[in-house]
Short mmCIF file of C-alpha atoms (C1' of nucleotides) in Angstrom, two decimals:
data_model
loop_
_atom_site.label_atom_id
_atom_site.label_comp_id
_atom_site.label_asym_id
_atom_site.label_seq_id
_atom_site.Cartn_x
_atom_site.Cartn_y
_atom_site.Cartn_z
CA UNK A 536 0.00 0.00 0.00
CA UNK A 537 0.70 3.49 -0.10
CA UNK A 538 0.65 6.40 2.05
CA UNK A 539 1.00 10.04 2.80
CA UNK A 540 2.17 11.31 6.13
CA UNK A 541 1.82 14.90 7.50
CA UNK A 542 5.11 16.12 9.53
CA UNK A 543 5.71 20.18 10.43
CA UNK A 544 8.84 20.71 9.04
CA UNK A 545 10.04 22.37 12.23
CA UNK A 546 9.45 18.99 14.17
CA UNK A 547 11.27 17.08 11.59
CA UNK A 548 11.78 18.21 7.53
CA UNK A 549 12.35 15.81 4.55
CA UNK A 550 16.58 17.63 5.55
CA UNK A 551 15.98 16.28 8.94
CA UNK A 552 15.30 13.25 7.55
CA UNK A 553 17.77 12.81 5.25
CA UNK A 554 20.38 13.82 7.76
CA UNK A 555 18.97 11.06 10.70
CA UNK A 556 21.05 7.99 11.19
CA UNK A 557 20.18 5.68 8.39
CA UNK A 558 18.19 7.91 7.17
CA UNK A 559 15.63 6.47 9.16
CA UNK A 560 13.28 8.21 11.57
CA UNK A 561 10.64 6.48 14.30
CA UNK A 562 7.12 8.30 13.56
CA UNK A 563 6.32 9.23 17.33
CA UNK A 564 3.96 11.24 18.91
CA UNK A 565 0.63 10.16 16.66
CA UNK A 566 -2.25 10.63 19.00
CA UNK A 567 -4.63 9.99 17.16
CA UNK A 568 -6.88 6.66 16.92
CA UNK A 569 -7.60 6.41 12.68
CA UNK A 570 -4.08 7.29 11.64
CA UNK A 571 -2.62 4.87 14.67
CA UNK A 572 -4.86 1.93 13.66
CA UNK A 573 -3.24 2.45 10.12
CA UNK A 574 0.37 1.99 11.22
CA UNK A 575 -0.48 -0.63 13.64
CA UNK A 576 -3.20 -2.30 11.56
CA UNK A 577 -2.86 -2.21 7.50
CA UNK A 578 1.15 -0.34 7.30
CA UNK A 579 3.70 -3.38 6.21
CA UNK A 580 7.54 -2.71 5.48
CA UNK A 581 8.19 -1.48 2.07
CA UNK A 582 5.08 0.09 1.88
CA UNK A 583 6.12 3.31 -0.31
CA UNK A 584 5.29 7.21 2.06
CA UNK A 585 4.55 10.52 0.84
CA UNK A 586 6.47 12.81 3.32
CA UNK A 587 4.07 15.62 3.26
CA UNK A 588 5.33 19.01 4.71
CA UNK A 589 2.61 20.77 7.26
CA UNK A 590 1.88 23.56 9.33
CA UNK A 591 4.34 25.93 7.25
CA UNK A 592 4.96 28.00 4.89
CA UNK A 593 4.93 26.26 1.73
CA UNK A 594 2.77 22.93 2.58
CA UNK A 595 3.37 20.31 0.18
CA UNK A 596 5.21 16.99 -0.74
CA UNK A 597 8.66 17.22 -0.19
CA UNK A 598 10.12 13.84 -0.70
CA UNK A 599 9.39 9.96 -0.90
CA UNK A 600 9.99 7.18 2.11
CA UNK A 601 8.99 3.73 2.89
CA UNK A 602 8.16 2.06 5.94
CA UNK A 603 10.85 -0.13 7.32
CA UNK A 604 9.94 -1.62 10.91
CA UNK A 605 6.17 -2.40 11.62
CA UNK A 606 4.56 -0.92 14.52
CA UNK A 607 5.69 -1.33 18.05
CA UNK A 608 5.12 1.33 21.17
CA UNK A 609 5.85 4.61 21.05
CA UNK A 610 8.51 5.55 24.08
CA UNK A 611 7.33 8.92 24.25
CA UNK A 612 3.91 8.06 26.17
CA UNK A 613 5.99 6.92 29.31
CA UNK A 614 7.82 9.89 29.49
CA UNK A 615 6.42 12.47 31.68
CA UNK A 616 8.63 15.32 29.93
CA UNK A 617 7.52 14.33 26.79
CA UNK A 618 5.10 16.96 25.12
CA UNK A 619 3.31 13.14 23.73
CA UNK A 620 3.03 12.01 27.36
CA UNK A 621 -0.13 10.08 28.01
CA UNK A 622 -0.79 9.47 31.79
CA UNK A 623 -3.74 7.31 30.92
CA UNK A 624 -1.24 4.54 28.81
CA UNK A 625 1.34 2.34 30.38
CA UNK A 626 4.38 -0.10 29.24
CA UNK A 627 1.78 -2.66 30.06
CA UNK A 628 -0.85 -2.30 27.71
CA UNK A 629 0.64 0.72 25.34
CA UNK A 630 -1.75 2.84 23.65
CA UNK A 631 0.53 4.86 20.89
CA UNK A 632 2.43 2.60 18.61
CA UNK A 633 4.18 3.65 15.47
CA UNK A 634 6.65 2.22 12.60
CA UNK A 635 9.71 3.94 11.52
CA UNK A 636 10.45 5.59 8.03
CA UNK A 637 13.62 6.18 6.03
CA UNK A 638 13.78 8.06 3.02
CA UNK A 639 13.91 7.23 -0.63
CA UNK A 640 14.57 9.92 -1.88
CA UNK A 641 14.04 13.89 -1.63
CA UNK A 642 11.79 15.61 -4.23
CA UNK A 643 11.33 18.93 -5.46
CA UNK A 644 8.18 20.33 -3.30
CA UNK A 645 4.79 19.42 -4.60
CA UNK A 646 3.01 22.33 -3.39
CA UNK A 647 -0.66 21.64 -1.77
CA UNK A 648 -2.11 24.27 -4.11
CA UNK A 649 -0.38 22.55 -7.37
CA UNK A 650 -2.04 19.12 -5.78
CA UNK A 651 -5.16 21.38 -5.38
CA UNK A 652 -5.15 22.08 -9.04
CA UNK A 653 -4.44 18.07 -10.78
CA UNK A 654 -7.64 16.60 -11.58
CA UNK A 655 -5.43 13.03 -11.31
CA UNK A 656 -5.17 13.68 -7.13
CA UNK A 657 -8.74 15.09 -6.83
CA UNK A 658 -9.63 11.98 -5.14
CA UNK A 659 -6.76 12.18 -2.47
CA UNK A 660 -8.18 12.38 0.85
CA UNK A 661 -5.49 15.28 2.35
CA UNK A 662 -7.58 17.01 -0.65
CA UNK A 663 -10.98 16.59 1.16
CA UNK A 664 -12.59 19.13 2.79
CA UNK A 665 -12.02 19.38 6.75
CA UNK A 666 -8.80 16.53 6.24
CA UNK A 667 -7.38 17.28 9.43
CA UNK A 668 -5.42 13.48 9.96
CA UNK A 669 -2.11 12.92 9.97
CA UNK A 670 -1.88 9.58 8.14
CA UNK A 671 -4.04 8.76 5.03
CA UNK A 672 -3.98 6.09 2.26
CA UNK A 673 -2.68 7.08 -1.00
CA UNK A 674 -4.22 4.79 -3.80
CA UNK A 675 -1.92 3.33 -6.49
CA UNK A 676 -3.51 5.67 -9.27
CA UNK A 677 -2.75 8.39 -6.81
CA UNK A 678 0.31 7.33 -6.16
CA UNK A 679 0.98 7.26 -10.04
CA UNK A 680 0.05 10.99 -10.55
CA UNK A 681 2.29 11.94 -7.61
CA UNK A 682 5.42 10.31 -9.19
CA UNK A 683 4.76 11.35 -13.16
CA UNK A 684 4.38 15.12 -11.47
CA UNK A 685 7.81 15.01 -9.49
CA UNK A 686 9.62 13.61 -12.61
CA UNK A 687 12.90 11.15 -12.15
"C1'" DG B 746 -4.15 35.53 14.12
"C1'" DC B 747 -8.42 33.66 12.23
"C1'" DC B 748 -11.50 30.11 11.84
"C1'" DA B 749 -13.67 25.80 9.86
"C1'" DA B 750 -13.65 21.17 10.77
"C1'" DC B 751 -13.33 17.55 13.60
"C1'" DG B 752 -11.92 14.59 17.75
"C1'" DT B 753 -12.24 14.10 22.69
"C1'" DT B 754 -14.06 14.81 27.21
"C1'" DG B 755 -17.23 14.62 30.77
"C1'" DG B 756 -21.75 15.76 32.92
"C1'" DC B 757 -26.12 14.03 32.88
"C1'" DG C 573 -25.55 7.05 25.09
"C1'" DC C 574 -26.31 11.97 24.17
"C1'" DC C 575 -24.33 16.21 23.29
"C1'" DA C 576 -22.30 20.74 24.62
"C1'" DA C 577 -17.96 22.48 25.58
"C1'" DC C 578 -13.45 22.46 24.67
"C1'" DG C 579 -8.98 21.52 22.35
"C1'" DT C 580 -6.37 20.69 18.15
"C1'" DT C 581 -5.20 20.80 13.31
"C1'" DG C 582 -3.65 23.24 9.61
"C1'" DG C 583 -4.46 26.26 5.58
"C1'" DC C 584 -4.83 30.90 4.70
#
DNA sequence: GCCAACGTTGGC
DNA sequence: GCCAACGTTGGC
């Protein structure tokens, strides 16, 4: 399957990524029930990641990943001085799981409004009014569109 | 900074 | 289980 996942480039950017040890970063700090259910539920290694740019100035794709470890619990609910604590979970039965991504490659920036305006990605649900979640499933026609429009 | 959209919380 | 209040997301 494919993917697109929201992260604000001040928490970590497609340069942040590149510039992580293996390339490879652990997707923590996902609170939120749909887009956690997809990591731990339907994500499997080598599934192919839009690494979508949010929460700045120029929103948009910025580069390509894939997933490369399947979910397992996220460290930052147990930490108190975490800004992801979560009193209410425990090492015990762990709410927050997540997988860990390393990148393909980086892309020029597919801006939102460019997205916006190819009838080919109309049907991509970060396009859908009110889209607020972090993690959505990018169909293979989708996923198509996206690669002919960022070129080689 | 604004605000629409949506998820979560908690009283009842 | 309902639903109002509140908090968060994220583009603009």
């Amino acid at each position: 399957m494919h993917w697109l996942m929201k992260s604000e480039p001040t928490e970590c950017s497609i340069d942040d990524l590149a510039s992580a040890p293996a390339q490879t970063v652990p997707w923590v700090g996902v609170r939120n029930y749909q887009a956690r259910n997809f990591m731990r539920d339907e994500m499997r290694v080598g599934d192919g990641v839009l690494f979508y740019h949010s929460s700045c100035a120029e929103p948009g794709v910025a580069g390509l990943a894939e997933v490369v470890r399947p979910a397992y619990p996220d460290a930052t609910q147990f930490d108190p001085h975490s800004p992801y604590f979560d009193p209410k979970s425990s090492p015990a039965a762990p709410r927050w799981v997540h997988v860990d991504v390393k990148l393909v490659r980086k892309t020029r920036l597919l801006a939102l409004s460019e997205m916006r305006s190819t009838p080919a990605l109309a049907s991509m649900q970060l396009l859908k009014r009110g889209n607020r979640l972090s993690i959505t499933p990018v169909s293979a026609a989708e996923w198509r569109a996206v690669l002919a429009l960022l070129g080689p």
